mmCIF file of C-alpha atoms in Angstrom:
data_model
loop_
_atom_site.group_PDB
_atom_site.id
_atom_site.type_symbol
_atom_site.label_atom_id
_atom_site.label_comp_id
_atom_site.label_asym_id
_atom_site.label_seq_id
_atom_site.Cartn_x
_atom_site.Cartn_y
_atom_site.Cartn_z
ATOM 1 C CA UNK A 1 163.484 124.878 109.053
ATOM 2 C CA UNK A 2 161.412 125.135 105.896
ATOM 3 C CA UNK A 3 162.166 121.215 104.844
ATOM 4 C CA UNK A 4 160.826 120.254 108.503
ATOM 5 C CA UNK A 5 157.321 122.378 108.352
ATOM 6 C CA UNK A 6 157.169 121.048 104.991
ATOM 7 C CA UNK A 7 157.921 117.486 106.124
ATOM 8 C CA UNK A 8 155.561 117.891 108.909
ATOM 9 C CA UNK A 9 152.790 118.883 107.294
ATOM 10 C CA UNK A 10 152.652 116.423 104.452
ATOM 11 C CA UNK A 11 152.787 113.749 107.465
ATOM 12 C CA UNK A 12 150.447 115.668 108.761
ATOM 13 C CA UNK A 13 147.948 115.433 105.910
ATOM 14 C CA UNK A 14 148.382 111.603 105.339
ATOM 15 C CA UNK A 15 148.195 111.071 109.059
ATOM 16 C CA UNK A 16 144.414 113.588 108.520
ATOM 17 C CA UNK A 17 143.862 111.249 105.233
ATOM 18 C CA UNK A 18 144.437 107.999 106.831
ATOM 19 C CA UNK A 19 142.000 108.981 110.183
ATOM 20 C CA UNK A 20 139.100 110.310 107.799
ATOM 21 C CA UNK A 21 138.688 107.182 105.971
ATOM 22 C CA UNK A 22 139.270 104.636 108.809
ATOM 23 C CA UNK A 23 136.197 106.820 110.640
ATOM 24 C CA UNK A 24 134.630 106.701 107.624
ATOM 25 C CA UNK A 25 134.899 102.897 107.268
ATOM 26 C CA UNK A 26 134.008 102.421 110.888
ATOM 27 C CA UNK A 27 130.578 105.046 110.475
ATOM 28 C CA UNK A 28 130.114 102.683 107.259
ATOM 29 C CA UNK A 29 130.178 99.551 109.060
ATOM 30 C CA UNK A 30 128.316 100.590 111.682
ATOM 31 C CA UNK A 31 125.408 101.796 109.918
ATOM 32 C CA UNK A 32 125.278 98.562 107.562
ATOM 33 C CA UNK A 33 125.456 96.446 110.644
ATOM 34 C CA UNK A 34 122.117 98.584 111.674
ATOM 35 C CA UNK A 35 121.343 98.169 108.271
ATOM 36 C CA UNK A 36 121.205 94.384 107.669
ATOM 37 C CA UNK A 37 118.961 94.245 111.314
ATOM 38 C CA UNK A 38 116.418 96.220 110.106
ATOM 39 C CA UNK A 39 116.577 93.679 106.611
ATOM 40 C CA UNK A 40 116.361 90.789 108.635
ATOM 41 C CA UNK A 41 113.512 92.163 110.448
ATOM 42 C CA UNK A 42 111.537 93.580 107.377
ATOM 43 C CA UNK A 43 111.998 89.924 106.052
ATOM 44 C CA UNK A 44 109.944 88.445 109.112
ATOM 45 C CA UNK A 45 106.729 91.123 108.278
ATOM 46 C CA UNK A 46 107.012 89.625 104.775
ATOM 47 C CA UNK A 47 107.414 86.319 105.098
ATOM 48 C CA UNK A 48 110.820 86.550 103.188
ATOM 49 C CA UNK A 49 112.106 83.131 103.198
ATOM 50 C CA UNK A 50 115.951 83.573 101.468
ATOM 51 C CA UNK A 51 119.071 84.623 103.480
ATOM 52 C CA UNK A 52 120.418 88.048 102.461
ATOM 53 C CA UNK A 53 123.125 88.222 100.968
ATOM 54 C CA UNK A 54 125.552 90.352 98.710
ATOM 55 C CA UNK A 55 124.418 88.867 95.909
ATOM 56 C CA UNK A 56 120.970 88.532 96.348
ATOM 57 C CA UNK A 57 120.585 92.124 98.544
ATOM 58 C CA UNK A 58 119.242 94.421 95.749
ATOM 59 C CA UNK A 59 116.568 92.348 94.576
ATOM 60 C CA UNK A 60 115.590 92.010 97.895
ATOM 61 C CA UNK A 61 115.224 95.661 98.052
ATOM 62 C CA UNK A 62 113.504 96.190 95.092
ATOM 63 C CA UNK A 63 110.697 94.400 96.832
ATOM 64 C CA UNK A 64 109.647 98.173 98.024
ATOM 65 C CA UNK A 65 107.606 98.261 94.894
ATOM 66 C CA UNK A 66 105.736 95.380 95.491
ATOM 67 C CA UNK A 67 105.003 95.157 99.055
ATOM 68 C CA UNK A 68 101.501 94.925 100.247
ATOM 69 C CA UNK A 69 99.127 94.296 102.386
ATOM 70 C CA UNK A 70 98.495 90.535 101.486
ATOM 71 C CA UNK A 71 102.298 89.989 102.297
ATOM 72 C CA UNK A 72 102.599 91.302 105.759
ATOM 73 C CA UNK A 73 102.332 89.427 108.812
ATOM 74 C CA UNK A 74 101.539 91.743 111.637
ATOM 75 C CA UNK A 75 99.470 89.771 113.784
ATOM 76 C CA UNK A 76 102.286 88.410 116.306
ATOM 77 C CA UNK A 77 104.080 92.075 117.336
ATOM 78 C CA UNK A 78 105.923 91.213 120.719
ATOM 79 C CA UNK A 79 108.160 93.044 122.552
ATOM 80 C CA UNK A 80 111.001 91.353 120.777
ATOM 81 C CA UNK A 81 110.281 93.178 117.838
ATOM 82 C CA UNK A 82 109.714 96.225 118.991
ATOM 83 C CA UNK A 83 112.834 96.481 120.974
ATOM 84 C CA UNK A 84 115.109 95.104 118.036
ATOM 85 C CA UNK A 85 113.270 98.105 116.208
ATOM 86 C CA UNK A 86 113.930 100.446 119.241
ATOM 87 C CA UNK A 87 117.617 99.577 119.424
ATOM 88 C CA UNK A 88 117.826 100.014 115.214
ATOM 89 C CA UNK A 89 116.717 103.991 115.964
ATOM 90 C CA UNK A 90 118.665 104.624 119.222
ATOM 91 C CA UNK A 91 122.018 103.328 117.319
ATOM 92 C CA UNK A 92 121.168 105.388 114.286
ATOM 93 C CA UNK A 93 120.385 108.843 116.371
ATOM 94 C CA UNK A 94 123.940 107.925 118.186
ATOM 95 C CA UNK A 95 125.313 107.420 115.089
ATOM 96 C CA UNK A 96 123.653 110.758 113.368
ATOM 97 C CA UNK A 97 124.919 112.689 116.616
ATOM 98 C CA UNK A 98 128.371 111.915 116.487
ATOM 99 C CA UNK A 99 130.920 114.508 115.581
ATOM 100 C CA UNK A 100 132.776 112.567 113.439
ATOM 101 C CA UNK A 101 129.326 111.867 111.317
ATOM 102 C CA UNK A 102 129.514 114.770 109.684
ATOM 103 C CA UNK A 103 132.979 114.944 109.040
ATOM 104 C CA UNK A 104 133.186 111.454 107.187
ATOM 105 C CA UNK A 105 130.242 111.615 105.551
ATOM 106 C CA UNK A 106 128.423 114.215 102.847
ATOM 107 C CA UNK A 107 125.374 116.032 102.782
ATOM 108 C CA UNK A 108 123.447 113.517 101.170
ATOM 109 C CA UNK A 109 124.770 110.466 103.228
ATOM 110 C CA UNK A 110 123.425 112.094 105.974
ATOM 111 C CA UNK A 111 120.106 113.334 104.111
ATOM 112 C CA UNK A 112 119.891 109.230 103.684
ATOM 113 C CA UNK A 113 120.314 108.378 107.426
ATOM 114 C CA UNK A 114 117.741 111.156 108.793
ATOM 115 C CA UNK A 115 115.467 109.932 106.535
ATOM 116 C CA UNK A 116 116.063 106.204 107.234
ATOM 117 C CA UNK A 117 115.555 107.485 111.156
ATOM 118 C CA UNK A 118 112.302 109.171 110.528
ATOM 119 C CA UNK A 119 111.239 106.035 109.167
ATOM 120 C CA UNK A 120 111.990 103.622 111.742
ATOM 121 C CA UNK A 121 110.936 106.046 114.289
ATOM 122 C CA UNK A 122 107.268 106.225 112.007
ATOM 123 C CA UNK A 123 107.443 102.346 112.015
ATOM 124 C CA UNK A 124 108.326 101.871 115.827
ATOM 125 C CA UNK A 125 105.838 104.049 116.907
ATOM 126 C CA UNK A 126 102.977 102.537 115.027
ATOM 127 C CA UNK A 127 103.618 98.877 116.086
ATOM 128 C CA UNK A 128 103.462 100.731 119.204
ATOM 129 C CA UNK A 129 100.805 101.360 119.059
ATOM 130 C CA UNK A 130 99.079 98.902 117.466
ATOM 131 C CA UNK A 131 100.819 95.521 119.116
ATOM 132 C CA UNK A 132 97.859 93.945 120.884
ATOM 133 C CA UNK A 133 95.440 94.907 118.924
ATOM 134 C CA UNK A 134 93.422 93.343 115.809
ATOM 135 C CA UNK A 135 95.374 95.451 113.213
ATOM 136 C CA UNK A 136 92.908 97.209 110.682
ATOM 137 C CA UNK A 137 93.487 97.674 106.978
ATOM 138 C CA UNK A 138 94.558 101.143 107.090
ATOM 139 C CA UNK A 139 97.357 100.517 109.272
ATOM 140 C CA UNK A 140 98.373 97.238 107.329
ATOM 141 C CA UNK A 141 98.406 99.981 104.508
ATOM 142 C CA UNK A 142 100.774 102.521 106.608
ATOM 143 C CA UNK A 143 103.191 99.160 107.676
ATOM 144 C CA UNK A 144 103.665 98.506 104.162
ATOM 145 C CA UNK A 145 103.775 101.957 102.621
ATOM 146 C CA UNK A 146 106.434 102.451 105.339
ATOM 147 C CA UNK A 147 108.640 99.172 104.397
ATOM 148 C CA UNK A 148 108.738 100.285 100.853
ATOM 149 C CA UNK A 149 109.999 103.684 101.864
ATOM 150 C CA UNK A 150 112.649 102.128 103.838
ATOM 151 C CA UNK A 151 113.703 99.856 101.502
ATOM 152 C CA UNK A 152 113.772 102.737 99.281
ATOM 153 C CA UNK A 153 116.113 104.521 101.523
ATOM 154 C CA UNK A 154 118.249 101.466 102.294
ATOM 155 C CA UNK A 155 118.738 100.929 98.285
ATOM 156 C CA UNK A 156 119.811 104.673 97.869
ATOM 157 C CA UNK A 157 122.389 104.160 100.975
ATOM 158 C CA UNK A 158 124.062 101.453 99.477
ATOM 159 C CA UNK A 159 124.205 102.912 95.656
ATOM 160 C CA UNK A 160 125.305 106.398 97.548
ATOM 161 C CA UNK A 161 128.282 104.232 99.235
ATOM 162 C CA UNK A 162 129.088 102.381 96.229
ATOM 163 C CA UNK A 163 129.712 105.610 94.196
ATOM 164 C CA UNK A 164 131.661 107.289 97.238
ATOM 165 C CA UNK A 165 133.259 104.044 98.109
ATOM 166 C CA UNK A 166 134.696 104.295 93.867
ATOM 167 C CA UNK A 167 135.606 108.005 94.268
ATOM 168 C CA UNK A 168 137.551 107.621 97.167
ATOM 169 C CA UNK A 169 139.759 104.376 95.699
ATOM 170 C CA UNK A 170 140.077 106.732 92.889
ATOM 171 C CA UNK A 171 141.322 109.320 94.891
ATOM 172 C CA UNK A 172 143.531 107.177 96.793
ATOM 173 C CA UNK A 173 145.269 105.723 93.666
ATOM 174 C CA UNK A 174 146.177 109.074 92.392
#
């Protein structure tokens, strides 16, 4: 009786150990799926004219520094937009209120989404409220000071998986 509990719950464990990081690939790919939308959209209000790519990615996001007002193309907010934008927040707030979420990912994963939220709900509601209208320099100011913090927030999600992503095909090869 002892070998078979003991049996059981080392299955048991792998079986645990095998579901935790195929939810945590699925969460993954589901959020960089979100992830490269809001990118490609970002790249239309910039006039970005290069694909994204893996290669290429991290310099695009190091463009949060430099964004600015002179670079933004705001004039032509349609409804296209804003629902792409709308869809990129509803997915993440399904994503943030899933169970699983917190049991795949840590505390500062998920510090990383909320904040990448907040920020797409900031950006949604502005172009809300501004599409239609002549758009003044202050909120051509917000638009970009708001890009730059997403990008900021994409960057860290991406170095934050890359180090977890290591630690975990560490911890699998022990």
């Amino acid at each position: 009786i002892p070998f078979v509990f003991i049996s059981y719950e080392v299955v048991s464990r792998i079986c645990n150990q095998d579901l935790r990081n195929a939810l945590f690939k699925s969460t993954n790919f589901e959020i960089n799926t979100i992830i490269l939308n809001i990118l490609n959209e970002i790249k239309i209000f910039i006039n970005y004219k290069e694909n994204i790519n893996e290669t290429n990615i991290y310099d695009f996001l190091r463009l949060n520094k430099k964004i600015n007002t002179k670079q933004l193309i705001v004039d032509n907010i349609n409804e296209e937009i804003l629902n792409n934008f709308q869809q990129d927040k509803n997915l993440l707030s399904s994503i943030i209120k899933k169970p699983t979420t917190l049991e795949v990912l840590d505390n500062d994963q998920i510090k990383i989404l909320l904040s990448l939220f907040k920020e797409i709900n900031l950006l949604y509601n502005k172009l809300s409220l501004i599409k239609n209208e002549k758009i003044n320099l202050q909120e051509k100011i917000f638009i970009a000071e708001n890009f730059s913090t997403i990008l900021k927030t994409i960057k860290e999600w991406l170095e934050n998986l890359e180090t977890d992503t290591l630690i975990n095909y560490k911890n699998i090869k022990l």
